[in-house]
Amino acid sequence: MNNDGLLDLFVVNYLSWDGSREPDCKFEGKFEYCHPKFYKPTPSQLFINKGNGKFEDISEQAGIRALPGKGMGIGIADHDNDGLPDIFVANDKLFNFLFHNRGNNKFDEVAFETGVALPQNGNFISNMGVDFRDLNNDGLADLAMAALKNETFPVFENNGRGGFTEITARSGITALSDPMSGYSVNIDDFDNDGWKDIFVSRGDVASPNMAVQIQVDQPNTVFRNLGNGKYVAATVEAGFTEQPPRRHRGAAGGDLNHDGKLDLVVTALSAPAEIWMNDSPGHNHWLELFLRGTKSNRDGIGARVKITAEGKTQFNHMTTASGYASSSAGPVHFGLGDAKTADEVEIRWPSGTVQILKNVAADQLLEVKEPQ
């Protein structure tokens, strides 16, 4: 959080629960999950790495503890490109939080000022997982999250002026996601065409007892980015209906078989984990960067990467914070489409060091060490 080369820890807490005081929530005489309104919110926590194997809880002085929430997902990105990572917390049936990092371990909560506290209609929704990455290749981190049926999956586009604009409706995702319930959100370029897509692990919060009334078990979906601000939902096309629908929850992405296409591991309640191997058609090229920090943290978390190939520019950043109750490992992945070479790769390390690589061949996992 403070770019000192030591990884810190941000903990999202959900709610205050006491088993001896559990509300009596039932459906047709059977116990059912209770609405979040029956529980008190709890604040998140920020622990700063002291570098001696110990962490210090600085939640109060950082401005985190004063804001109790019902956090379900967290995204970390430098949304205003000031060199400091900011923290977005997706809250369940409460206002979301965006903690703007102003340095010296101090944060301001700016969700209302930046337009991400609530969706456009002003309703509280059941926010679940979130990812915080650049969707439109303008160098600014955008937000995508999941919720439940009739709440849609909100998408907020970074306007470059310190705020966000909700684009859920004009992107087509309002109509596509309205009948869906989802949990984990993972933004990645799954077809390597140079535009990041949005994967959502799907399933409702309700127990199987409610299946007579709502669709509890659901197939997963990937919203394919068409590159023009529009998305299409590929559920059948992606093969997700070839397995029975389930109450999916966590999801993590990574290239499991080293073919340059990002695969997925998805968990489900009362069911085995699912491994989805990416066999997208076509021969689009790709590049993965395995970052190794020296002055920055070892894994290069927080490093911002810009790639230019055949006149097209993309951005991504190294983070493991995405989805719901999950973590996706590096490396930083780029789809290059028809380009066989990245003309330039620019890495802005958390230490402030800027490293530039020229004429990098595609279709490889390249280890990059931060200059001393």
Short mmCIF file of C-alpha atoms in Angstrom, two decimals:
data_model
loop_
_atom_site.label_atom_id
_atom_site.label_comp_id
_atom_site.label_asym_id
_atom_site.label_seq_id
_atom_site.Cartn_x
_atom_site.Cartn_y
_atom_site.Cartn_z
CA MET A 1 0.00 0.00 0.00
CA ASN A 2 2.92 2.36 0.60
CA ASN A 3 5.35 1.17 -2.10
CA ASP A 4 8.07 0.28 0.41
CA GLY A 5 8.71 -3.10 -1.20
CA LEU A 6 6.86 -5.04 1.52
CA LEU A 7 3.45 -6.53 0.76
CA ASP A 8 0.70 -5.40 3.13
CA LEU A 9 -2.60 -7.07 3.94
CA PHE A 10 -6.14 -5.72 3.51
CA VAL A 11 -8.87 -7.88 5.10
CA VAL A 12 -12.50 -7.53 4.05
CA ASN A 13 -14.92 -8.50 6.82
CA TYR A 14 -18.52 -9.37 6.07
CA LEU A 15 -20.79 -9.02 9.10
CA SER A 16 -21.10 -9.62 12.82
CA TRP A 17 -22.57 -13.07 13.50
CA ASP A 18 -23.57 -14.71 16.75
CA GLY A 19 -24.81 -18.28 16.44
CA SER A 20 -26.77 -17.98 19.67
CA ARG A 21 -28.78 -15.09 18.21
CA GLU A 22 -29.36 -16.35 14.70
CA PRO A 23 -32.65 -14.99 13.24
CA ASP A 24 -35.36 -17.52 12.45
CA CYS A 25 -35.40 -17.38 8.63
CA LYS A 26 -37.42 -20.10 6.91
CA PHE A 27 -39.00 -20.93 3.57
CA GLU A 28 -41.92 -23.37 3.66
CA GLY A 29 -40.89 -24.43 7.15
CA LYS A 30 -37.25 -25.09 6.25
CA PHE A 31 -34.28 -23.01 7.35
CA GLU A 32 -33.07 -20.54 4.75
CA TYR A 33 -30.25 -17.99 4.53
CA CYS A 34 -31.21 -14.73 6.21
CA HIS A 35 -31.14 -11.34 4.51
CA PRO A 36 -28.02 -9.27 5.34
CA LYS A 37 -30.24 -6.60 6.94
CA PHE A 38 -30.54 -8.84 10.02
CA TYR A 39 -26.82 -8.48 10.79
CA LYS A 40 -24.55 -5.63 11.81
CA PRO A 41 -21.81 -4.49 9.42
CA THR A 42 -18.15 -4.73 10.40
CA PRO A 43 -15.15 -2.65 9.23
CA SER A 44 -12.34 -3.93 7.05
CA GLN A 45 -8.78 -3.98 8.32
CA LEU A 46 -5.43 -2.84 6.96
CA PHE A 47 -2.22 -4.45 8.22
CA ILE A 48 1.11 -2.87 7.28
CA ASN A 49 4.10 -5.16 6.83
CA LYS A 50 6.85 -4.20 9.27
CA GLY A 51 9.49 -6.24 7.48
CA ASN A 52 10.43 -8.34 10.49
CA GLY A 53 7.84 -11.07 10.05
CA LYS A 54 5.18 -8.99 11.79
CA PHE A 55 2.26 -6.81 10.71
CA GLU A 56 0.73 -3.75 12.37
CA ASP A 57 -3.01 -3.04 12.29
CA ILE A 58 -3.27 0.59 11.16
CA SER A 59 -6.97 0.46 10.25
CA GLU A 60 -7.94 3.31 12.56
CA GLN A 61 -5.26 5.83 11.61
CA ALA A 62 -5.60 4.91 7.94
CA GLY A 63 -9.30 5.84 7.96
CA ILE A 64 -10.56 2.29 7.35
CA ARG A 65 -12.00 1.30 10.72
CA ALA A 66 -14.51 4.18 10.86
CA LEU A 67 -16.52 2.70 7.98
CA PRO A 68 -18.24 -0.61 8.78
CA GLY A 69 -19.47 -2.50 5.76
CA LYS A 70 -20.51 -5.93 4.51
CA GLY A 71 -17.63 -6.61 2.18
CA MET A 72 -17.85 -9.50 -0.26
CA GLY A 73 -15.21 -8.62 -2.81
CA ILE A 74 -12.11 -6.45 -3.12
CA GLY A 75 -10.29 -4.92 -6.06
CA ILE A 76 -6.98 -3.07 -5.87
CA ALA A 77 -5.78 -0.73 -8.62
CA ASP A 78 -4.34 2.74 -9.03
CA HIS A 79 -7.54 4.25 -10.40
CA ASP A 80 -6.14 7.79 -10.84
CA ASN A 81 -2.61 6.79 -11.90
CA ASP A 82 -0.93 8.72 -9.10
CA GLY A 83 1.41 5.83 -8.30
CA LEU A 84 -0.49 4.68 -5.20
CA PRO A 85 -2.84 1.64 -5.11
CA ASP A 86 -6.49 2.33 -4.24
CA ILE A 87 -8.94 -0.16 -2.72
CA PHE A 88 -12.51 -0.90 -3.86
CA VAL A 89 -14.79 -2.92 -1.55
CA ALA A 90 -18.03 -4.39 -2.92
CA ASN A 91 -20.58 -4.35 -0.09
CA ASP A 92 -23.65 -6.57 0.17
CA LYS A 93 -26.84 -4.47 0.36
CA LEU A 94 -24.85 -1.38 1.41
CA PHE A 95 -22.95 1.44 -0.25
CA ASN A 96 -19.69 0.31 -1.82
CA PHE A 97 -16.38 1.79 -0.65
CA LEU A 98 -13.55 3.24 -2.70
CA PHE A 99 -10.59 4.02 -0.48
CA HIS A 100 -8.39 6.55 -2.25
CA ASN A 101 -4.75 6.22 -1.21
CA ARG A 102 -3.28 9.66 -0.49
CA GLY A 103 0.06 8.36 0.75
CA ASN A 104 1.63 8.03 4.18
CA ASN A 105 -0.79 5.18 4.98
CA LYS A 106 -3.84 7.49 4.84
CA PHE A 107 -7.02 6.84 2.85
CA ASP A 108 -10.14 8.84 1.97
CA GLU A 109 -13.40 7.03 1.21
CA VAL A 110 -14.62 8.54 -2.10
CA ALA A 111 -17.23 6.12 -3.49
CA PHE A 112 -20.00 8.74 -3.70
CA GLU A 113 -17.75 11.43 -5.14
CA THR A 114 -16.47 9.06 -7.81
CA GLY A 115 -19.87 7.53 -8.64
CA VAL A 116 -19.33 3.92 -7.56
CA ALA A 117 -21.21 3.81 -4.24
CA LEU A 118 -24.39 2.52 -5.89
CA PRO A 119 -25.61 1.53 -9.33
CA GLN A 120 -27.33 4.12 -11.49
CA ASN A 121 -30.80 3.37 -10.10
CA GLY A 122 -29.65 4.11 -6.54
CA ASN A 123 -30.72 0.74 -5.16
CA PHE A 124 -28.76 -1.37 -2.71
CA ILE A 125 -27.76 -4.57 -4.46
CA SER A 126 -26.18 -7.86 -3.40
CA ASN A 127 -22.64 -7.06 -4.53
CA MET A 128 -20.47 -10.15 -4.58
CA GLY A 129 -17.10 -10.41 -6.34
CA VAL A 130 -15.35 -7.62 -8.22
CA ASP A 131 -12.40 -7.03 -10.54
CA PHE A 132 -10.66 -3.71 -11.10
CA ARG A 133 -8.91 -3.58 -14.51
CA ASP A 134 -8.80 -1.60 -17.73
CA LEU A 135 -11.59 -2.86 -19.99
CA ASN A 136 -11.39 -0.34 -22.85
CA ASN A 137 -7.60 -0.01 -23.28
CA ASP A 138 -7.43 3.65 -22.28
CA GLY A 139 -4.93 3.13 -19.45
CA LEU A 140 -7.49 3.59 -16.67
CA ALA A 141 -8.77 0.86 -14.34
CA ASP A 142 -12.52 0.10 -14.66
CA LEU A 143 -14.80 -1.87 -12.33
CA ALA A 144 -17.00 -4.90 -12.95
CA MET A 145 -18.93 -6.75 -10.26
CA ALA A 146 -21.57 -9.44 -9.83
CA ALA A 147 -24.88 -9.44 -7.95
CA LEU A 148 -28.13 -11.44 -7.87
CA LYS A 149 -31.09 -11.89 -10.18
CA ASN A 150 -32.86 -8.64 -11.16
CA GLU A 151 -29.92 -6.56 -9.89
CA THR A 152 -27.66 -6.91 -12.98
CA PHE A 153 -23.85 -7.04 -12.98
CA PRO A 154 -22.75 -3.38 -12.78
CA VAL A 155 -19.84 -2.11 -14.87
CA PHE A 156 -18.24 1.28 -14.17
CA GLU A 157 -15.95 2.95 -16.71
CA ASN A 158 -13.17 5.18 -15.42
CA ASN A 159 -13.71 8.66 -16.89
CA GLY A 160 -10.13 9.84 -16.40
CA ARG A 161 -11.19 12.75 -14.21
CA GLY A 162 -11.03 10.87 -10.92
CA GLY A 163 -14.53 9.41 -11.28
CA PHE A 164 -16.52 6.66 -12.99
CA THR A 165 -19.54 6.38 -15.30
CA GLU A 166 -21.83 3.36 -15.14
CA ILE A 167 -22.03 1.73 -18.58
CA THR A 168 -23.97 -1.42 -17.66
CA ALA A 169 -26.95 -0.55 -19.87
CA ARG A 170 -25.17 0.79 -22.94
CA SER A 171 -22.66 -2.06 -22.88
CA GLY A 172 -25.55 -4.55 -23.14
CA ILE A 173 -24.77 -6.18 -19.82
CA THR A 174 -27.95 -4.94 -18.10
CA ALA A 175 -30.21 -6.98 -20.38
CA LEU A 176 -27.83 -9.93 -20.47
CA SER A 177 -27.22 -10.22 -16.72
CA ASP A 178 -30.63 -9.27 -15.30
CA PRO A 179 -31.87 -12.90 -15.05
CA MET A 180 -28.51 -14.08 -13.67
CA SER A 181 -26.99 -14.42 -10.21
CA GLY A 182 -23.22 -14.37 -9.89
CA TYR A 183 -20.32 -14.40 -7.47
CA SER A 184 -16.74 -14.28 -8.74
CA VAL A 185 -15.72 -11.74 -11.42
CA ASN A 186 -12.49 -12.16 -13.39
CA ILE A 187 -11.47 -9.67 -16.07
CA ASP A 188 -9.08 -11.23 -18.59
CA ASP A 189 -8.59 -11.61 -22.32
CA PHE A 190 -9.80 -15.18 -22.77
CA ASP A 191 -9.70 -15.22 -26.60
CA ASN A 192 -6.44 -13.21 -26.94
CA ASP A 193 -8.01 -10.66 -29.28
CA GLY A 194 -6.58 -7.68 -27.36
CA TRP A 195 -9.77 -6.87 -25.43
CA LYS A 196 -10.38 -8.07 -21.88
CA ASP A 197 -13.54 -10.08 -21.28
CA ILE A 198 -15.56 -10.54 -18.07
CA PHE A 199 -16.01 -14.01 -16.59
CA VAL A 200 -18.65 -14.52 -13.88
CA SER A 201 -19.09 -17.69 -11.81
CA ARG A 202 -22.83 -18.07 -11.43
CA GLY A 203 -25.22 -19.43 -8.81
CA ASP A 204 -27.76 -17.94 -6.45
CA VAL A 205 -27.27 -17.24 -2.75
CA ALA A 206 -30.39 -19.23 -1.85
CA SER A 207 -30.28 -22.83 -0.65
CA PRO A 208 -31.56 -25.72 -2.82
CA ASN A 209 -34.84 -25.48 -0.89
CA MET A 210 -35.66 -22.40 -2.95
CA ALA A 211 -35.23 -24.16 -6.29
CA VAL A 212 -39.02 -24.44 -6.69
CA GLN A 213 -39.17 -20.64 -6.84
CA ILE A 214 -35.91 -19.41 -8.36
CA GLN A 215 -33.00 -20.82 -10.39
CA VAL A 216 -30.48 -21.61 -7.67
CA ASP A 217 -28.03 -23.68 -9.74
CA GLN A 218 -26.70 -21.81 -12.76
CA PRO A 219 -24.07 -22.22 -15.47
CA ASN A 220 -21.08 -19.89 -15.61
CA THR A 221 -20.85 -17.13 -18.21
CA VAL A 222 -18.18 -15.11 -19.95
CA PHE A 223 -19.14 -11.72 -21.38
CA ARG A 224 -17.04 -11.32 -24.52
CA ASN A 225 -15.71 -7.82 -25.13
CA LEU A 226 -16.42 -6.83 -28.74
CA GLY A 227 -14.01 -3.90 -28.57
CA ASN A 228 -16.66 -1.29 -29.31
CA GLY A 229 -18.05 -0.85 -25.80
CA LYS A 230 -20.47 -3.76 -26.26
CA TYR A 231 -20.48 -7.29 -24.79
CA VAL A 232 -22.17 -10.58 -25.66
CA ALA A 233 -22.86 -13.36 -23.16
CA ALA A 234 -21.17 -16.60 -24.17
CA THR A 235 -22.64 -19.30 -21.96
CA VAL A 236 -23.48 -22.08 -24.40
CA GLU A 237 -20.76 -20.97 -26.85
CA ALA A 238 -18.07 -21.17 -24.17
CA GLY A 239 -19.13 -24.71 -23.25
CA PHE A 240 -20.39 -23.89 -19.76
CA THR A 241 -23.68 -25.75 -20.32
CA GLU A 242 -21.83 -29.02 -20.93
CA GLN A 243 -21.74 -29.58 -17.18
CA PRO A 244 -24.74 -29.44 -14.80
CA PRO A 245 -25.48 -25.97 -13.39
CA ARG A 246 -24.36 -25.49 -9.80
CA ARG A 247 -24.13 -22.94 -6.99
CA HIS A 248 -20.78 -21.64 -8.17
CA ARG A 249 -18.77 -19.33 -5.92
CA GLY A 250 -15.02 -18.67 -6.22
CA ALA A 251 -13.02 -18.55 -9.44
CA ALA A 252 -9.37 -18.10 -10.35
CA GLY A 253 -7.70 -17.79 -13.74
CA GLY A 254 -4.32 -18.89 -15.07
CA ASP A 255 -2.68 -20.65 -18.00
CA LEU A 256 -2.65 -24.18 -16.61
CA ASN A 257 -1.21 -25.97 -19.64
CA HIS A 258 1.10 -23.22 -20.94
CA ASP A 259 -0.62 -22.82 -24.30
CA GLY A 260 -1.10 -19.06 -23.91
CA LYS A 261 -4.84 -19.30 -23.24
CA LEU A 262 -6.18 -18.51 -19.79
CA ASP A 263 -7.98 -21.38 -18.06
CA LEU A 264 -10.32 -21.24 -15.06
CA VAL A 265 -10.81 -23.07 -11.78
CA VAL A 266 -14.26 -22.60 -10.26
CA THR A 267 -15.64 -23.80 -6.93
CA ALA A 268 -19.24 -24.73 -6.13
CA LEU A 269 -21.17 -25.49 -2.95
CA SER A 270 -21.64 -29.22 -2.23
CA ALA A 271 -19.88 -30.12 -5.48
CA PRO A 272 -16.33 -30.73 -6.73
CA ALA A 273 -14.26 -27.88 -8.07
CA GLU A 274 -14.39 -27.43 -11.84
CA ILE A 275 -11.38 -26.96 -14.13
CA TRP A 276 -12.25 -25.28 -17.41
CA MET A 277 -9.53 -25.56 -20.04
CA ASN A 278 -9.56 -22.79 -22.62
CA ASP A 279 -9.69 -24.13 -26.17
CA SER A 280 -10.87 -20.94 -27.87
CA PRO A 281 -10.64 -21.25 -31.66
CA GLY A 282 -8.20 -19.24 -33.75
CA HIS A 283 -4.51 -18.50 -33.53
CA ASN A 284 -4.36 -15.16 -31.76
CA HIS A 285 -0.98 -14.38 -30.28
CA TRP A 286 -0.23 -13.61 -26.65
CA LEU A 287 2.46 -12.49 -24.22
CA GLU A 288 2.85 -13.18 -20.50
CA LEU A 289 5.18 -11.28 -18.19
CA PHE A 290 6.50 -12.96 -15.07
CA LEU A 291 7.63 -10.03 -12.94
CA ARG A 292 10.39 -10.18 -10.36
CA GLY A 293 10.83 -7.10 -8.20
CA THR A 294 14.09 -6.02 -6.59
CA LYS A 295 13.44 -2.60 -5.11
CA SER A 296 9.71 -3.30 -5.40
CA ASN A 297 8.02 -6.32 -3.79
CA ARG A 298 9.23 -9.69 -5.10
CA ASP A 299 6.13 -10.45 -7.19
CA GLY A 300 5.87 -6.99 -8.69
CA ILE A 301 2.34 -6.57 -7.34
CA GLY A 302 1.14 -3.10 -8.27
CA ALA A 303 3.37 -2.84 -11.35
CA ARG A 304 1.59 -1.20 -14.28
CA VAL A 305 2.30 -2.60 -17.75
CA LYS A 306 1.70 -0.91 -21.11
CA ILE A 307 2.10 -2.86 -24.35
CA THR A 308 2.08 -1.48 -27.89
CA ALA A 309 1.76 -3.92 -30.79
CA GLU A 310 0.89 -3.06 -34.42
CA GLY A 311 -0.27 0.40 -33.38
CA LYS A 312 -2.62 -0.85 -30.65
CA THR A 313 -1.99 -0.14 -26.97
CA GLN A 314 -3.12 -2.15 -23.95
CA PHE A 315 -2.70 -1.81 -20.21
CA ASN A 316 -2.77 -4.23 -17.31
CA HIS A 317 -1.35 -4.37 -13.81
CA MET A 318 0.01 -7.10 -11.60
CA THR A 319 -2.52 -8.05 -8.94
CA THR A 320 -3.89 -11.18 -7.29
CA ALA A 321 -6.98 -9.39 -5.92
CA SER A 322 -9.93 -10.36 -8.09
CA GLY A 323 -13.10 -12.38 -7.91
CA TYR A 324 -14.82 -13.69 -4.79
CA ALA A 325 -12.97 -15.58 -2.04
CA SER A 326 -10.28 -16.35 -4.61
CA SER A 327 -6.87 -15.27 -5.81
CA SER A 328 -5.43 -15.54 -9.31
CA ALA A 329 -1.67 -15.83 -9.65
CA GLY A 330 0.52 -14.00 -12.15
CA PRO A 331 1.96 -13.64 -14.72
CA VAL A 332 0.48 -10.53 -16.35
CA HIS A 333 -1.33 -11.71 -19.48
CA PHE A 334 -1.92 -9.90 -22.78
CA GLY A 335 -3.72 -11.09 -25.89
CA LEU A 336 -2.06 -9.65 -29.02
CA GLY A 337 -4.46 -10.69 -31.78
CA ASP A 338 -2.56 -10.91 -35.09
CA ALA A 339 0.60 -9.25 -33.75
CA LYS A 340 3.63 -11.53 -33.63
CA THR A 341 5.72 -8.95 -31.79
CA ALA A 342 5.13 -6.38 -29.07
CA ASP A 343 6.85 -3.26 -30.39
CA GLU A 344 7.27 -1.87 -26.88
CA VAL A 345 6.61 -3.06 -23.34
CA GLU A 346 6.69 -0.42 -20.61
CA ILE A 347 6.69 -1.50 -16.96
CA ARG A 348 6.17 1.04 -14.21
CA TRP A 349 7.30 -0.69 -11.04
CA PRO A 350 5.85 0.27 -7.62
CA SER A 351 9.28 1.70 -6.72
CA GLY A 352 8.85 4.30 -9.48
CA THR A 353 11.36 2.63 -11.80
CA VAL A 354 10.29 2.64 -15.46
CA GLN A 355 11.60 -0.22 -17.60
CA ILE A 356 11.17 -0.38 -21.39
CA LEU A 357 11.62 -3.46 -23.57
CA LYS A 358 11.66 -3.27 -27.37
CA ASN A 359 10.58 -5.78 -30.03
CA VAL A 360 9.46 -8.56 -27.72
CA ALA A 361 8.43 -11.75 -29.51
CA ALA A 362 4.88 -12.95 -28.88
CA ASP A 363 3.78 -16.38 -27.65
CA GLN A 364 6.15 -16.63 -24.72
CA LEU A 365 6.30 -16.37 -20.96
CA LEU A 366 8.96 -13.74 -20.37
CA GLU A 367 10.59 -13.28 -16.98
CA VAL A 368 11.37 -9.61 -16.33
CA LYS A 369 13.54 -8.52 -13.43
CA GLU A 370 13.30 -4.99 -12.08
CA PRO A 371 16.52 -3.04 -12.72
CA GLN A 372 18.56 -2.38 -9.60
#
